[in-house]
Tab-separated table of C-alpha atoms and ligand atoms in Angstrom:
chain	number	residue	atom	x	y	z
A	1377	MET	CA	0.000	0.000	0.000
A	1378	SER	CA	1.424	3.402	-0.915
A	1379	PRO	CA	2.031	5.820	1.969
A	1380	GLN	CA	-0.471	8.613	2.601
A	1381	LEU	CA	2.259	11.222	2.797
A	1382	SER	CA	5.572	11.365	0.965
A	1383	ILE	CA	8.095	14.170	0.782
A	1384	THR	CA	10.844	14.084	-1.841
A	1385	ILE	CA	13.606	16.589	-1.141
A	1386	LEU	CA	14.888	18.010	-4.434
A	1387	GLY	CA	17.035	20.646	-2.732
A	1388	CYS	CA	17.481	21.819	0.837
A	1389	TYR	CA	20.463	24.146	1.008
A	1390	ALA	CA	20.483	27.902	1.609
A	1391	ALA	CA	21.772	30.492	-0.837
A	1392	ALA	CA	23.946	29.659	-3.887
A	1393	PRO	CA	23.744	26.188	-5.472
A	1394	GLY	CA	26.772	23.877	-5.212
A	1395	THR	CA	27.758	20.772	-7.162
A	1396	PHE	CA	25.770	18.508	-4.868
A	1397	LYS	CA	23.822	21.169	-2.982
A	1398	ASN	CA	20.603	22.335	-4.572
A	1399	PRO	CA	18.583	25.293	-3.329
A	1400	THR	CA	15.141	24.661	-1.908
A	1401	SER	CA	12.485	22.587	-3.639
A	1402	GLN	CA	10.469	19.547	-2.661
A	1403	VAL	CA	7.620	17.396	-3.880
A	1404	LEU	CA	4.796	16.482	-1.537
A	1405	GLY	CA	2.553	13.518	-2.274
A	1406	ILE	CA	-0.746	13.177	-0.414
A	1407	ARG	CA	-2.622	10.073	-1.516
A	1408	ASN	CA	-2.961	10.534	-5.301
A	1409	HIS	CA	-2.096	14.265	-5.232
A	1410	MET	CA	1.284	15.821	-5.894
A	1411	PHE	CA	2.414	19.359	-5.058
A	1412	LEU	CA	5.673	21.155	-5.803
A	1413	ILE	CA	6.830	23.363	-2.929
A	1414	ASP	CA	9.365	26.059	-3.779
A	1415	CYS	CA	11.338	25.907	-6.963
A	1416	GLY	CA	14.991	26.884	-6.583
A	1417	GLU	CA	17.425	26.857	-9.475
A	1418	GLY	CA	17.837	23.390	-10.987
A	1419	THR	CA	14.443	22.100	-9.883
A	1420	GLN	CA	13.497	20.660	-13.277
A	1421	VAL	CA	16.750	18.672	-13.397
A	1422	SER	CA	16.131	17.400	-9.849
A	1423	LEU	CA	12.591	16.407	-10.819
A	1424	ARG	CA	14.087	14.287	-13.612
A	1425	LEU	CA	16.727	12.782	-11.316
A	1426	ASN	CA	14.034	11.831	-8.816
A	1427	LYS	CA	11.734	10.487	-11.553
A	1428	VAL	CA	8.847	12.815	-10.775
A	1429	LYS	CA	6.472	13.000	-13.730
A	1430	PHE	CA	6.067	16.635	-14.798
A	1431	SER	CA	2.459	16.037	-15.797
A	1432	ARG	CA	1.541	15.182	-12.191
A	1433	ILE	CA	2.419	18.688	-11.009
A	1434	LYS	CA	-0.626	20.916	-11.215
A	1435	HIS	CA	0.058	23.254	-8.289
A	1436	ILE	CA	3.288	24.995	-7.281
A	1437	PHE	CA	3.590	26.759	-3.917
A	1438	ILE	CA	6.320	29.408	-3.611
A	1439	SER	CA	7.182	30.589	-0.090
A	1440	HIS	CA	8.878	33.885	-0.911
A	1441	LEU	CA	10.711	35.759	-3.619
A	1442	HIS	CA	14.309	35.069	-2.631
A	1443	GLY	CA	16.103	33.466	-5.555
A	1444	ASP	CA	16.998	30.244	-3.756
A	1445	HIS	CA	13.252	29.497	-3.568
A	1446	PHE	CA	11.992	30.427	-7.047
A	1447	PHE	CA	14.754	30.914	-9.647
A	1448	GLY	CA	13.870	27.499	-11.099
A	1449	LEU	CA	10.234	28.443	-11.710
A	1450	MET	CA	10.718	30.076	-15.105
A	1451	GLY	CA	12.571	26.977	-16.319
A	1452	VAL	CA	9.808	24.656	-15.154
A	1453	ILE	CA	7.089	26.822	-16.749
A	1454	THR	CA	8.970	27.002	-20.060
A	1455	THR	CA	9.819	23.300	-20.198
A	1456	PHE	CA	6.181	22.371	-19.563
A	1457	SER	CA	5.399	24.388	-22.710
A	1458	LEU	CA	8.168	22.728	-24.739
A	1459	LEU	CA	6.573	19.404	-23.773
A	1460	LYS	CA	3.269	20.730	-25.141
A	1461	ARG	CA	1.491	20.454	-21.833
A	1462	THR	CA	-2.207	21.290	-22.010
A	1463	ALA	CA	-3.275	20.806	-18.368
A	1464	PRO	CA	-3.614	24.002	-16.304
A	1465	LEU	CA	-0.884	24.964	-13.831
A	1466	THR	CA	-1.497	27.174	-10.797
A	1467	ILE	CA	1.256	29.062	-9.002
A	1468	TYR	CA	0.716	30.258	-5.429
A	1469	GLY	CA	3.132	32.850	-4.073
A	1470	PRO	CA	3.690	36.412	-2.870
A	1471	LYS	CA	2.213	39.326	-4.769
A	1472	GLY	CA	4.603	40.229	-7.575
A	1473	ILE	CA	5.289	36.673	-8.718
A	1474	LYS	CA	2.856	37.017	-11.608
A	1475	GLU	CA	4.582	40.166	-12.840
A	1476	ILE	CA	8.020	38.514	-12.695
A	1477	ILE	CA	6.920	35.499	-14.723
A	1478	LEU	CA	4.710	37.329	-17.233
A	1479	LEU	CA	7.456	39.861	-17.972
A	1480	GLN	CA	9.884	37.060	-18.818
A	1481	LEU	CA	7.277	35.294	-20.946
A	1482	LYS	CA	6.434	38.538	-22.747
A	1483	LEU	CA	10.068	39.285	-23.574
A	1484	SER	CA	10.763	35.738	-24.804
A	1485	GLN	CA	8.068	33.659	-26.430
A	1486	GLY	CA	5.021	35.355	-25.034
A	1487	PHE	CA	2.766	32.426	-24.174
A	1488	THR	CA	2.494	28.963	-22.614
A	1489	SER	CA	0.916	25.933	-24.295
A	1490	TYR	CA	-1.353	25.523	-21.253
A	1491	PRO	CA	-3.464	27.794	-19.010
A	1492	LEU	CA	-1.178	29.358	-16.392
A	1493	HIS	CA	-2.928	30.700	-13.298
A	1494	PHE	CA	-1.585	32.686	-10.371
A	1495	LYS	CA	-2.897	33.061	-6.855
A	1496	GLU	CA	-0.972	35.951	-5.371
A	1497	LEU	CA	-0.777	36.196	-1.592
A	1498	GLU	CA	-0.697	39.291	0.588
A	1499	SER	CA	-2.404	38.284	3.832
A	1500	LYS	CA	-0.409	38.329	7.037
A	1501	SER	CA	-2.751	35.871	8.739
A	1502	PRO	CA	-3.330	32.228	7.815
A	1503	GLU	CA	-5.715	31.743	4.870
A	1504	VAL	CA	-6.997	28.676	3.048
A	1505	ILE	CA	-5.676	28.971	-0.500
A	1506	TYR	CA	-6.482	25.546	-1.919
A	1507	GLU	CA	-9.018	22.850	-1.159
A	1508	ASP	CA	-10.296	19.725	-2.860
A	1509	GLU	CA	-11.779	16.376	-1.789
A	1510	VAL	CA	-8.443	15.141	-0.408
A	1511	VAL	CA	-6.577	18.092	1.059
A	1512	THR	CA	-6.757	21.640	2.426
A	1513	VAL	CA	-3.789	24.007	2.076
A	1514	THR	CA	-3.458	26.954	4.472
A	1515	THR	CA	-0.717	29.577	4.525
A	1516	ILE	CA	1.587	29.768	7.548
A	1517	PRO	CA	2.758	33.391	7.832
A	1518	LEU	CA	6.520	33.358	8.473
A	1519	LYS	CA	8.959	35.900	9.858
A	1520	HIS	CA	11.629	36.646	7.253
A	1521	ARG	CA	13.368	39.607	5.602
A	1522	VAL	CA	10.712	39.690	2.871
A	1523	TYR	CA	7.051	38.651	2.880
A	1524	ALA	CA	7.033	34.851	3.260
A	1525	ASN	CA	4.539	32.045	3.836
A	1526	GLY	CA	4.928	28.441	4.804
A	1527	TYR	CA	2.181	26.014	3.808
A	1528	PHE	CA	0.124	23.628	5.908
A	1529	PHE	CA	-1.221	20.643	3.961
A	1530	GLN	CA	-3.995	18.827	5.827
A	1531	GLU	CA	-5.424	15.608	4.490
A	1532	LYS	CA	-9.176	15.152	4.847
A	1533	GLU	CA	-10.583	12.023	6.418
A	1534	GLY	CA	-10.868	9.270	3.805
A	1535	ASP	CA	-13.672	6.774	3.171
A	1536	ARG	CA	-14.293	3.899	5.574
A	1537	LYS	CA	-12.590	0.636	4.619
A	1538	LEU	CA	-14.879	-2.180	3.506
A	1539	ASP	CA	-14.494	-5.560	5.248
A	1540	ILE	CA	-14.765	-7.414	1.978
A	1541	ASN	CA	-15.066	-10.910	3.520
A	1542	LYS	CA	-18.009	-9.905	5.671
A	1543	ALA	CA	-19.663	-8.117	2.766
A	1544	LEU	CA	-19.340	-11.201	0.566
A	1545	ASN	CA	-20.576	-13.537	3.313
A	1546	LEU	CA	-23.694	-11.398	3.649
A	1547	ASN	CA	-24.171	-11.507	-0.152
A	1548	ILE	CA	-24.127	-7.723	-0.390
A	1549	ASP	CA	-24.115	-6.653	-4.018
A	1550	ASN	CA	-20.991	-4.694	-4.994
A	1551	ALA	CA	-23.262	-1.917	-6.289
A	1552	TYR	CA	-23.618	-0.932	-2.614
A	1553	PHE	CA	-19.893	-0.899	-1.812
A	1554	ASN	CA	-19.455	2.834	-2.408
A	1555	LYS	CA	-22.436	3.649	-0.217
A	1556	ILE	CA	-20.951	1.463	2.527
A	1557	LYS	CA	-17.531	3.104	2.248
A	1558	GLN	CA	-19.239	6.446	2.701
A	1559	GLY	CA	-20.770	5.254	5.982
A	1560	GLY	CA	-24.203	4.017	4.922
A	1561	ASP	CA	-26.032	1.098	6.572
A	1562	ILE	CA	-27.381	-1.728	4.401
A	1563	THR	CA	-30.785	-3.445	4.447
A	1564	LEU	CA	-30.623	-7.076	3.290
A	1565	GLU	CA	-33.388	-8.677	1.211
A	1566	ASP	CA	-34.883	-10.302	4.342
A	1567	GLY	CA	-35.160	-6.860	5.943
A	1568	THR	CA	-32.195	-7.218	8.318
A	1569	VAL	CA	-30.362	-3.914	8.744
A	1570	ILE	CA	-26.577	-4.245	8.782
A	1571	ASP	CA	-24.886	-1.539	10.799
A	1572	ASN	CA	-22.118	0.149	8.818
A	1573	LYS	CA	-19.594	-0.377	11.615
A	1574	ASP	CA	-20.096	-4.180	11.402
A	1575	ILE	CA	-18.828	-4.343	7.829
A	1576	THR	CA	-16.224	-1.581	7.730
A	1577	PHE	CA	-13.005	-0.517	9.413
A	1578	ASP	CA	-12.189	3.037	10.453
A	1579	PRO	CA	-10.250	4.993	7.794
A	1580	LEU	CA	-6.610	5.741	8.515
A	1581	PRO	CA	-6.272	8.943	10.539
A	1582	PRO	CA	-5.685	11.957	8.249
A	1583	LYS	CA	-2.096	13.172	8.004
A	1584	SER	CA	-0.694	16.655	7.718
A	1585	TYR	CA	2.514	18.370	6.661
A	1586	ALA	CA	3.772	21.820	7.629
A	1587	TYR	CA	6.441	23.438	5.479
A	1588	CYS	CA	8.224	26.398	7.090
A	1589	SER	CA	11.104	27.965	5.182
A	1590	ASP	CA	12.470	30.618	5.437
A	1591	THR	CA	11.742	31.973	8.896
A	1592	ALA	CA	13.187	33.332	12.098
A	1593	TYR	CA	11.916	31.690	15.290
A	1594	LYS	CA	8.188	32.405	15.428
A	1595	PRO	CA	6.225	30.720	18.257
A	1596	GLU	CA	2.860	31.355	16.539
A	1597	ILE	CA	3.800	28.693	13.976
A	1598	ALA	CA	3.550	26.045	16.703
A	1599	THR	CA	0.048	27.214	17.642
A	1600	GLN	CA	-1.154	26.910	14.064
A	1601	ILE	CA	0.239	23.471	13.224
A	1602	GLN	CA	-0.578	21.545	16.430
A	1603	GLY	CA	-0.245	17.799	16.009
A	1604	ALA	CA	1.062	17.842	12.438
A	1605	THR	CA	2.385	14.489	11.230
A	1606	ALA	CA	5.575	16.142	10.005
A	1607	LEU	CA	7.105	19.593	10.158
A	1608	TYR	CA	9.814	20.751	7.771
A	1609	HIS	CA	11.455	23.692	9.511
A	1610	GLU	CA	14.457	25.562	8.278
A	1611	ALA	CA	17.637	25.352	10.353
A	1612	THR	CA	20.030	27.652	8.562
A	1613	PHE	CA	22.358	27.921	11.546
A	1614	LEU	CA	23.616	26.076	14.594
A	1615	GLU	CA	23.306	27.747	17.964
A	1616	SER	CA	26.933	28.910	17.730
A	1617	HIS	CA	25.790	31.322	14.994
A	1618	GLU	CA	22.541	32.389	16.652
A	1619	HIS	CA	23.615	36.051	16.412
A	1620	LEU	CA	23.144	35.754	12.619
A	1621	CYS	CA	19.469	34.727	12.908
A	1622	LYS	CA	18.049	38.164	13.598
A	1623	PRO	CA	19.740	40.100	10.751
A	1624	THR	CA	19.048	37.309	8.208
A	1625	GLY	CA	15.569	36.188	9.341
A	1626	HIS	CA	16.591	32.567	9.884
A	1627	SER	CA	16.514	29.956	12.685
A	1628	THR	CA	18.855	27.598	14.468
A	1629	ALA	CA	18.327	23.833	14.673
A	1630	LYS	CA	17.445	24.291	18.335
A	1631	GLN	CA	14.760	26.872	17.543
A	1632	ALA	CA	13.279	24.567	14.896
A	1633	ALA	CA	13.139	21.818	17.516
A	1634	GLN	CA	11.399	24.147	19.971
A	1635	ILE	CA	8.633	24.739	17.398
A	1636	ALA	CA	8.346	20.959	16.866
A	1637	LEU	CA	8.099	20.376	20.629
A	1638	ASP	CA	5.522	23.124	21.208
A	1639	ALA	CA	3.458	21.972	18.231
A	1640	LYS	CA	3.634	18.318	19.385
A	1641	VAL	CA	4.373	17.205	15.823
A	1642	GLY	CA	5.138	13.583	15.000
A	1643	ASN	CA	8.358	14.262	13.097
A	1644	LEU	CA	10.729	17.155	12.545
A	1645	ILE	CA	12.623	17.441	9.263
A	1646	LEU	CA	15.473	19.944	9.223
A	1647	GLY	CA	16.750	21.704	6.092
A	1648	HIS	CA	17.890	24.956	4.481
A	1649	TYR	CA	21.344	24.528	5.982
A	1650	SER	CA	23.921	27.234	5.482
A	1651	THR	CA	26.664	25.817	3.269
A	1652	ARG	CA	29.289	26.914	5.842
A	1653	TYR	CA	28.706	23.642	7.746
A	1654	ARG	CA	30.357	20.422	6.617
A	1655	ASN	CA	28.718	18.024	9.060
A	1656	LEU	CA	24.920	17.930	8.970
A	1657	GLU	CA	24.803	15.514	11.917
A	1658	LEU	CA	25.520	18.500	14.165
A	1659	PHE	CA	22.073	19.898	13.265
A	1660	LYS	CA	20.441	16.664	14.337
A	1661	GLU	CA	22.391	16.466	17.582
A	1662	GLU	CA	21.517	20.043	18.469
A	1663	ALA	CA	17.806	19.619	17.676
A	1664	ARG	CA	17.613	16.364	19.645
A	1665	THR	CA	18.522	18.150	22.853
A	1666	ILE	CA	14.975	19.608	22.595
A	1667	PHE	CA	12.896	17.220	20.443
A	1668	GLU	CA	13.338	13.484	19.943
A	1669	ILE	CA	12.255	12.575	16.406
A	1670	VAL	CA	14.495	14.546	14.072
A	1671	HIS	CA	15.259	13.757	10.416
A	1672	LEU	CA	17.839	15.483	8.250
A	1673	ALA	CA	16.714	16.505	4.787
A	1674	ASP	CA	19.253	16.028	2.029
A	1675	ASP	CA	18.920	16.264	-1.728
A	1676	GLY	CA	17.259	13.120	-3.056
A	1677	THR	CA	15.951	11.967	0.338
A	1678	VAL	CA	12.380	10.667	0.431
A	1679	PHE	CA	10.380	10.648	3.664
A	1680	THR	CA	7.164	8.656	3.974
A	1681	PHE	CA	4.676	8.839	6.814
B	746	ZN	ZN1	16.250	30.548	1.480
B	747	ZN	ZN1	14.848	33.723	2.112
């Protein structure tokens, strides 16, 4: 059975790209849905390397307009056109993103082969920006040098699971299976009413993923994302460089762990490391002094929950 939640890290380093250090981008899978979050330089190459089908990306969420989070967007948009994509693509990001992209399109080829939509964000409080039958996406206002949002992806409760053996033993016609999965009781031909709970299992509990990069330590994040299955929180610095957090609008590994602890999340994923550090294990060690379940993002890593 495929996992409900998967996160493929395409890039997780701060600032300029290196040979094996890509700037921020990741792919989130929730059941059959796929979302691209941030789109640093080189994202389309990383998508290829990680065998992510371009056609499955219909929504791209950009946190803020620093280059290490969106310089790959123009490349992705253009390549989709070269591949003659026809399915619509929607970009979510700070106000101004539409102008940046449309100006480049205007001065080059002038159009895309598919409908390109923008949802520009300006609100400083959380707002629901996307919703369908599987998931709700809410902004997480961050504290950075420029206007920035994280994104909170919350899966909706799925259908009940049919106990197929019991259903067959009771000779229930498969025409009723959908009704049963949606919680309906069944009346047999002899008039016996079968309670839904007797022929179904509870659905798996819904999962959720909070993406927070880039941000200085902001306690309100923990309030908003209580109980999330996984939190990706930037950890640009170790505590030894905490004095750099305020001027740059970034966090330490310890501060990321404090958010994870206060939010009672299931898992903390660290990323957006400054390239000054050679040993990523130090981030994990520092975070684990505050919060137990810490994972280190690295390019090409896949997390499933
Ligand atoms: Zn950044
Ligand atoms: Zn930034």
